Amino acid sequence: MRILVVSDTHGDSQSLRRAILSQPQAEAVIHLGDGQAEMEQARLSFPEKMFLPVRGNCDLGSSLPNTGEFMANGHKIFYTHGHLYGVKSGDYNIISAAREHGAKILLFGHTHLPREDYEDGLYILNPGRLSGWEPTYGILDITAHDIVLNVIKLP
């Protein structure tokens, strides 16, 4: 299964649309917050995709959840924006939360800094930001036997 992972679109619906179009094989889009309006617009434009959003600190008045969990090919994904875990000050709290949830994969945004990592059995992906200068997004490829993370610069 291929999952498109985006965060921090901050009103840039065109970059979100371009990211989705650049990954036609992605079955799902996980939006890690700060872009609820453009995520809802994309959901209408791409009804064949599964959208899994969470609320970011800039999604004021949002009723989206703060965290989400999703099973893909037997692997649990824990995803959140990151602001409630203080990710700009370090990753201990968010990694602890992912482990408490029994996750194999952790996805978060908020910092605007892309990250692909593997730490003691936990895959960690921050797709960066999909707005502003040199936007990036993440790809998560999951099979029963392999997990591959990639951060890609939007063309």
PDB file of C-alpha atoms in Angstrom:
ATOM      1  CA  MET A   1       0.000   0.000   0.000  1.00  0.00           C
ATOM      2  CA  ARG A   2       1.233   3.460  -0.857  1.00  0.00           C
ATOM      3  CA  ILE A   3       0.200   6.371   1.367  1.00  0.00           C
ATOM      4  CA  LEU A   4       0.759  10.033   0.541  1.00  0.00           C
ATOM      5  CA  VAL A   5       1.659  11.938   3.724  1.00  0.00           C
ATOM      6  CA  VAL A   6       1.282  15.723   3.771  1.00  0.00           C
ATOM      7  CA  SER A   7       1.336  18.430   6.410  1.00  0.00           C
ATOM      8  CA  ASP A   8       1.167  22.165   6.869  1.00  0.00           C
ATOM      9  CA  THR A   9      -0.485  23.119   3.583  1.00  0.00           C
ATOM     10  CA  HIS A  10      -1.514  26.455   5.158  1.00  0.00           C
ATOM     11  CA  GLY A  11      -4.047  27.346   2.462  1.00  0.00           C
ATOM     12  CA  ASP A  12      -2.002  26.098  -0.508  1.00  0.00           C
ATOM     13  CA  SER A  13      -4.630  23.929  -2.184  1.00  0.00           C
ATOM     14  CA  GLN A  14      -2.702  23.884  -5.474  1.00  0.00           C
ATOM     15  CA  SER A  15       0.366  22.264  -3.929  1.00  0.00           C
ATOM     16  CA  LEU A  16      -1.834  19.652  -2.273  1.00  0.00           C
ATOM     17  CA  ARG A  17      -3.526  18.941  -5.604  1.00  0.00           C
ATOM     18  CA  ARG A  18      -0.148  18.660  -7.363  1.00  0.00           C
ATOM     19  CA  ALA A  19       1.146  16.260  -4.696  1.00  0.00           C
ATOM     20  CA  ILE A  20      -1.912  14.017  -5.069  1.00  0.00           C
ATOM     21  CA  LEU A  21      -1.655  14.061  -8.869  1.00  0.00           C
ATOM     22  CA  SER A  22       2.075  13.236  -8.688  1.00  0.00           C
ATOM     23  CA  GLN A  23       1.312  10.032  -6.740  1.00  0.00           C
ATOM     24  CA  PRO A  24      -1.617   8.385  -8.582  1.00  0.00           C
ATOM     25  CA  GLN A  25      -0.833   4.977  -7.066  1.00  0.00           C
ATOM     26  CA  ALA A  26      -1.336   6.289  -3.499  1.00  0.00           C
ATOM     27  CA  GLU A  27      -4.495   4.737  -2.080  1.00  0.00           C
ATOM     28  CA  ALA A  28      -4.690   7.035   0.937  1.00  0.00           C
ATOM     29  CA  VAL A  29      -3.742  10.583   1.906  1.00  0.00           C
ATOM     30  CA  ILE A  30      -2.837  11.295   5.516  1.00  0.00           C
ATOM     31  CA  HIS A  31      -2.991  15.043   6.214  1.00  0.00           C
ATOM     32  CA  LEU A  32      -1.131  15.874   9.411  1.00  0.00           C
ATOM     33  CA  GLY A  33      -2.849  19.189  10.064  1.00  0.00           C
ATOM     34  CA  ASP A  34      -2.737  22.903   9.383  1.00  0.00           C
ATOM     35  CA  GLY A  35      -4.768  22.632   6.211  1.00  0.00           C
ATOM     36  CA  GLN A  36      -8.271  21.362   6.919  1.00  0.00           C
ATOM     37  CA  ALA A  37      -9.977  23.573   4.304  1.00  0.00           C
ATOM     38  CA  GLU A  38      -7.741  22.487   1.424  1.00  0.00           C
ATOM     39  CA  MET A  39      -7.848  18.858   2.595  1.00  0.00           C
ATOM     40  CA  GLU A  40     -11.672  18.932   2.449  1.00  0.00           C
ATOM     41  CA  GLN A  41     -11.497  20.455  -1.039  1.00  0.00           C
ATOM     42  CA  ALA A  42      -9.092  17.709  -2.162  1.00  0.00           C
ATOM     43  CA  ARG A  43     -11.384  15.044  -0.702  1.00  0.00           C
ATOM     44  CA  LEU A  44     -14.146  16.283  -3.010  1.00  0.00           C
ATOM     45  CA  SER A  45     -11.808  16.373  -6.025  1.00  0.00           C
ATOM     46  CA  PHE A  46     -10.399  12.886  -5.393  1.00  0.00           C
ATOM     47  CA  PRO A  47     -13.290  10.745  -4.103  1.00  0.00           C
ATOM     48  CA  GLU A  48     -11.394   7.531  -4.952  1.00  0.00           C
ATOM     49  CA  LYS A  49      -8.763   8.311  -2.291  1.00  0.00           C
ATOM     50  CA  MET A  50      -9.110   7.608   1.408  1.00  0.00           C
ATOM     51  CA  PHE A  51      -8.376  10.765   3.432  1.00  0.00           C
ATOM     52  CA  LEU A  52      -7.184  10.486   7.037  1.00  0.00           C
ATOM     53  CA  PRO A  53      -6.788  13.972   8.542  1.00  0.00           C
ATOM     54  CA  VAL A  54      -5.934  15.285  11.986  1.00  0.00           C
ATOM     55  CA  ARG A  55      -6.177  18.776  13.406  1.00  0.00           C
ATOM     56  CA  GLY A  56      -3.203  21.105  13.514  1.00  0.00           C
ATOM     57  CA  ASN A  57      -2.624  24.110  15.745  1.00  0.00           C
ATOM     58  CA  CYS A  58      -3.744  26.456  12.935  1.00  0.00           C
ATOM     59  CA  ASP A  59      -6.975  24.533  12.206  1.00  0.00           C
ATOM     60  CA  LEU A  60      -9.026  26.812  14.448  1.00  0.00           C
ATOM     61  CA  GLY A  61     -12.524  25.618  15.236  1.00  0.00           C
ATOM     62  CA  SER A  62     -11.822  22.214  13.721  1.00  0.00           C
ATOM     63  CA  SER A  63     -13.658  19.122  14.907  1.00  0.00           C
ATOM     64  CA  LEU A  64     -10.969  16.825  13.515  1.00  0.00           C
ATOM     65  CA  PRO A  65      -9.264  14.512  16.023  1.00  0.00           C
ATOM     66  CA  ASN A  66      -5.831  15.360  17.432  1.00  0.00           C
ATOM     67  CA  THR A  67      -4.456  11.904  16.657  1.00  0.00           C
ATOM     68  CA  GLY A  68      -5.234   8.976  14.418  1.00  0.00           C
ATOM     69  CA  GLU A  69      -4.350   5.325  14.064  1.00  0.00           C
ATOM     70  CA  PHE A  70      -4.477   3.229  10.913  1.00  0.00           C
ATOM     71  CA  MET A  71      -3.528  -0.360  10.124  1.00  0.00           C
ATOM     72  CA  ALA A  72      -1.803  -0.980   6.786  1.00  0.00           C
ATOM     73  CA  ASN A  73      -0.689  -4.490   5.826  1.00  0.00           C
ATOM     74  CA  GLY A  74      -0.506  -5.478   9.483  1.00  0.00           C
ATOM     75  CA  HIS A  75       1.491  -2.423  10.608  1.00  0.00           C
ATOM     76  CA  LYS A  76      -0.002   0.168  12.962  1.00  0.00           C
ATOM     77  CA  ILE A  77       0.481   3.824  12.058  1.00  0.00           C
ATOM     78  CA  PHE A  78       0.138   6.525  14.719  1.00  0.00           C
ATOM     79  CA  TYR A  79      -0.241  10.029  13.289  1.00  0.00           C
ATOM     80  CA  THR A  80      -0.706  13.523  14.693  1.00  0.00           C
ATOM     81  CA  HIS A  81       0.252  17.109  13.941  1.00  0.00           C
ATOM     82  CA  GLY A  82       2.824  17.194  16.715  1.00  0.00           C
ATOM     83  CA  HIS A  83       2.186  20.483  18.512  1.00  0.00           C
ATOM     84  CA  LEU A  84       0.538  18.762  21.491  1.00  0.00           C
ATOM     85  CA  TYR A  85       3.719  16.700  21.963  1.00  0.00           C
ATOM     86  CA  GLY A  86       6.150  19.635  21.840  1.00  0.00           C
ATOM     87  CA  VAL A  87       7.949  18.361  18.726  1.00  0.00           C
ATOM     88  CA  LYS A  88       9.694  21.684  18.148  1.00  0.00           C
ATOM     89  CA  SER A  89      11.551  21.071  21.420  1.00  0.00           C
ATOM     90  CA  GLY A  90      12.341  17.390  20.856  1.00  0.00           C
ATOM     91  CA  ASP A  91      10.842  14.058  19.915  1.00  0.00           C
ATOM     92  CA  TYR A  92      10.817  12.122  23.212  1.00  0.00           C
ATOM     93  CA  ASN A  93       7.126  12.755  23.974  1.00  0.00           C
ATOM     94  CA  ILE A  94       5.838  11.901  20.514  1.00  0.00           C
ATOM     95  CA  ILE A  95       7.995   8.784  20.202  1.00  0.00           C
ATOM     96  CA  SER A  96       6.790   7.666  23.648  1.00  0.00           C
ATOM     97  CA  ALA A  97       3.165   8.206  22.562  1.00  0.00           C
ATOM     98  CA  ALA A  98       3.688   6.177  19.386  1.00  0.00           C
ATOM     99  CA  ARG A  99       5.197   3.329  21.387  1.00  0.00           C
ATOM    100  CA  GLU A 100       2.359   3.477  23.961  1.00  0.00           C
ATOM    101  CA  HIS A 101      -0.105   3.074  21.070  1.00  0.00           C
ATOM    102  CA  GLY A 102       1.824   0.040  19.820  1.00  0.00           C
ATOM    103  CA  ALA A 103       2.726   1.746  16.542  1.00  0.00           C
ATOM    104  CA  LYS A 104       5.363   0.568  14.096  1.00  0.00           C
ATOM    105  CA  ILE A 105       5.169   3.869  12.164  1.00  0.00           C
ATOM    106  CA  LEU A 106       5.006   7.447  13.496  1.00  0.00           C
ATOM    107  CA  LEU A 107       3.880  10.338  11.293  1.00  0.00           C
ATOM    108  CA  PHE A 108       3.906  13.969  12.414  1.00  0.00           C
ATOM    109  CA  GLY A 109       4.291  17.502  11.054  1.00  0.00           C
ATOM    110  CA  HIS A 110       4.325  20.953  12.682  1.00  0.00           C
ATOM    111  CA  THR A 111       8.092  21.554  12.505  1.00  0.00           C
ATOM    112  CA  HIS A 112       8.105  22.118   8.699  1.00  0.00           C
ATOM    113  CA  LEU A 113      11.340  20.081   8.684  1.00  0.00           C
ATOM    114  CA  PRO A 114      11.327  16.841   6.664  1.00  0.00           C
ATOM    115  CA  ARG A 115      12.558  13.747   8.444  1.00  0.00           C
ATOM    116  CA  GLU A 116      12.927  10.062   7.573  1.00  0.00           C
ATOM    117  CA  ASP A 117      14.208   7.965  10.449  1.00  0.00           C
ATOM    118  CA  TYR A 118      14.255   4.532  12.051  1.00  0.00           C
ATOM    119  CA  GLU A 119      14.738   4.301  15.785  1.00  0.00           C
ATOM    120  CA  ASP A 120      14.618   1.047  17.765  1.00  0.00           C
ATOM    121  CA  GLY A 121      11.901  -0.575  15.667  1.00  0.00           C
ATOM    122  CA  LEU A 122       9.920   2.624  15.004  1.00  0.00           C
ATOM    123  CA  TYR A 123       9.757   4.206  11.558  1.00  0.00           C
ATOM    124  CA  ILE A 124       9.459   8.010  11.802  1.00  0.00           C
ATOM    125  CA  LEU A 125       8.328  10.323   8.992  1.00  0.00           C
ATOM    126  CA  ASN A 126       7.779  14.055   8.987  1.00  0.00           C
ATOM    127  CA  PRO A 127       6.879  15.153   5.437  1.00  0.00           C
ATOM    128  CA  GLY A 128       7.930  18.755   6.031  1.00  0.00           C
ATOM    129  CA  ARG A 129       5.536  21.373   4.716  1.00  0.00           C
ATOM    130  CA  LEU A 130       3.548  21.508   1.509  1.00  0.00           C
ATOM    131  CA  SER A 131       3.390  25.308   1.421  1.00  0.00           C
ATOM    132  CA  GLY A 132       5.918  28.038   0.825  1.00  0.00           C
ATOM    133  CA  TRP A 133       9.422  27.731  -0.587  1.00  0.00           C
ATOM    134  CA  GLU A 134      10.505  24.233  -1.758  1.00  0.00           C
ATOM    135  CA  PRO A 135       7.459  22.297  -0.540  1.00  0.00           C
ATOM    136  CA  THR A 136       7.861  18.628   0.375  1.00  0.00           C
ATOM    137  CA  TYR A 137       5.620  15.653   1.023  1.00  0.00           C
ATOM    138  CA  GLY A 138       6.126  12.094   2.185  1.00  0.00           C
ATOM    139  CA  ILE A 139       5.506   8.695   0.676  1.00  0.00           C
ATOM    140  CA  LEU A 140       4.977   5.651   2.842  1.00  0.00           C
ATOM    141  CA  ASP A 141       5.143   2.292   1.052  1.00  0.00           C
ATOM    142  CA  ILE A 142       4.003  -0.626   3.194  1.00  0.00           C
ATOM    143  CA  THR A 143       3.965  -4.301   2.334  1.00  0.00           C
ATOM    144  CA  ALA A 144       3.631  -7.275   4.659  1.00  0.00           C
ATOM    145  CA  HIS A 145       7.446  -7.526   4.739  1.00  0.00           C
ATOM    146  CA  ASP A 146       8.799  -4.026   4.156  1.00  0.00           C
ATOM    147  CA  ILE A 147       8.291  -0.366   5.079  1.00  0.00           C
ATOM    148  CA  VAL A 148       9.895   2.385   3.007  1.00  0.00           C
ATOM    149  CA  LEU A 149       9.770   6.102   3.828  1.00  0.00           C
ATOM    150  CA  ASN A 150      10.598   8.864   1.371  1.00  0.00           C
ATOM    151  CA  VAL A 151      10.445  12.655   1.503  1.00  0.00           C
ATOM    152  CA  ILE A 152       9.965  14.144  -1.938  1.00  0.00           C
ATOM    153  CA  LYS A 153      10.351  17.732  -3.101  1.00  0.00           C
ATOM    154  CA  LEU A 154       7.239  18.825  -4.993  1.00  0.00           C
ATOM    155  CA  PRO A 155       8.177  19.347  -8.658  1.00  0.00           C
TER     156      PRO A 155
END
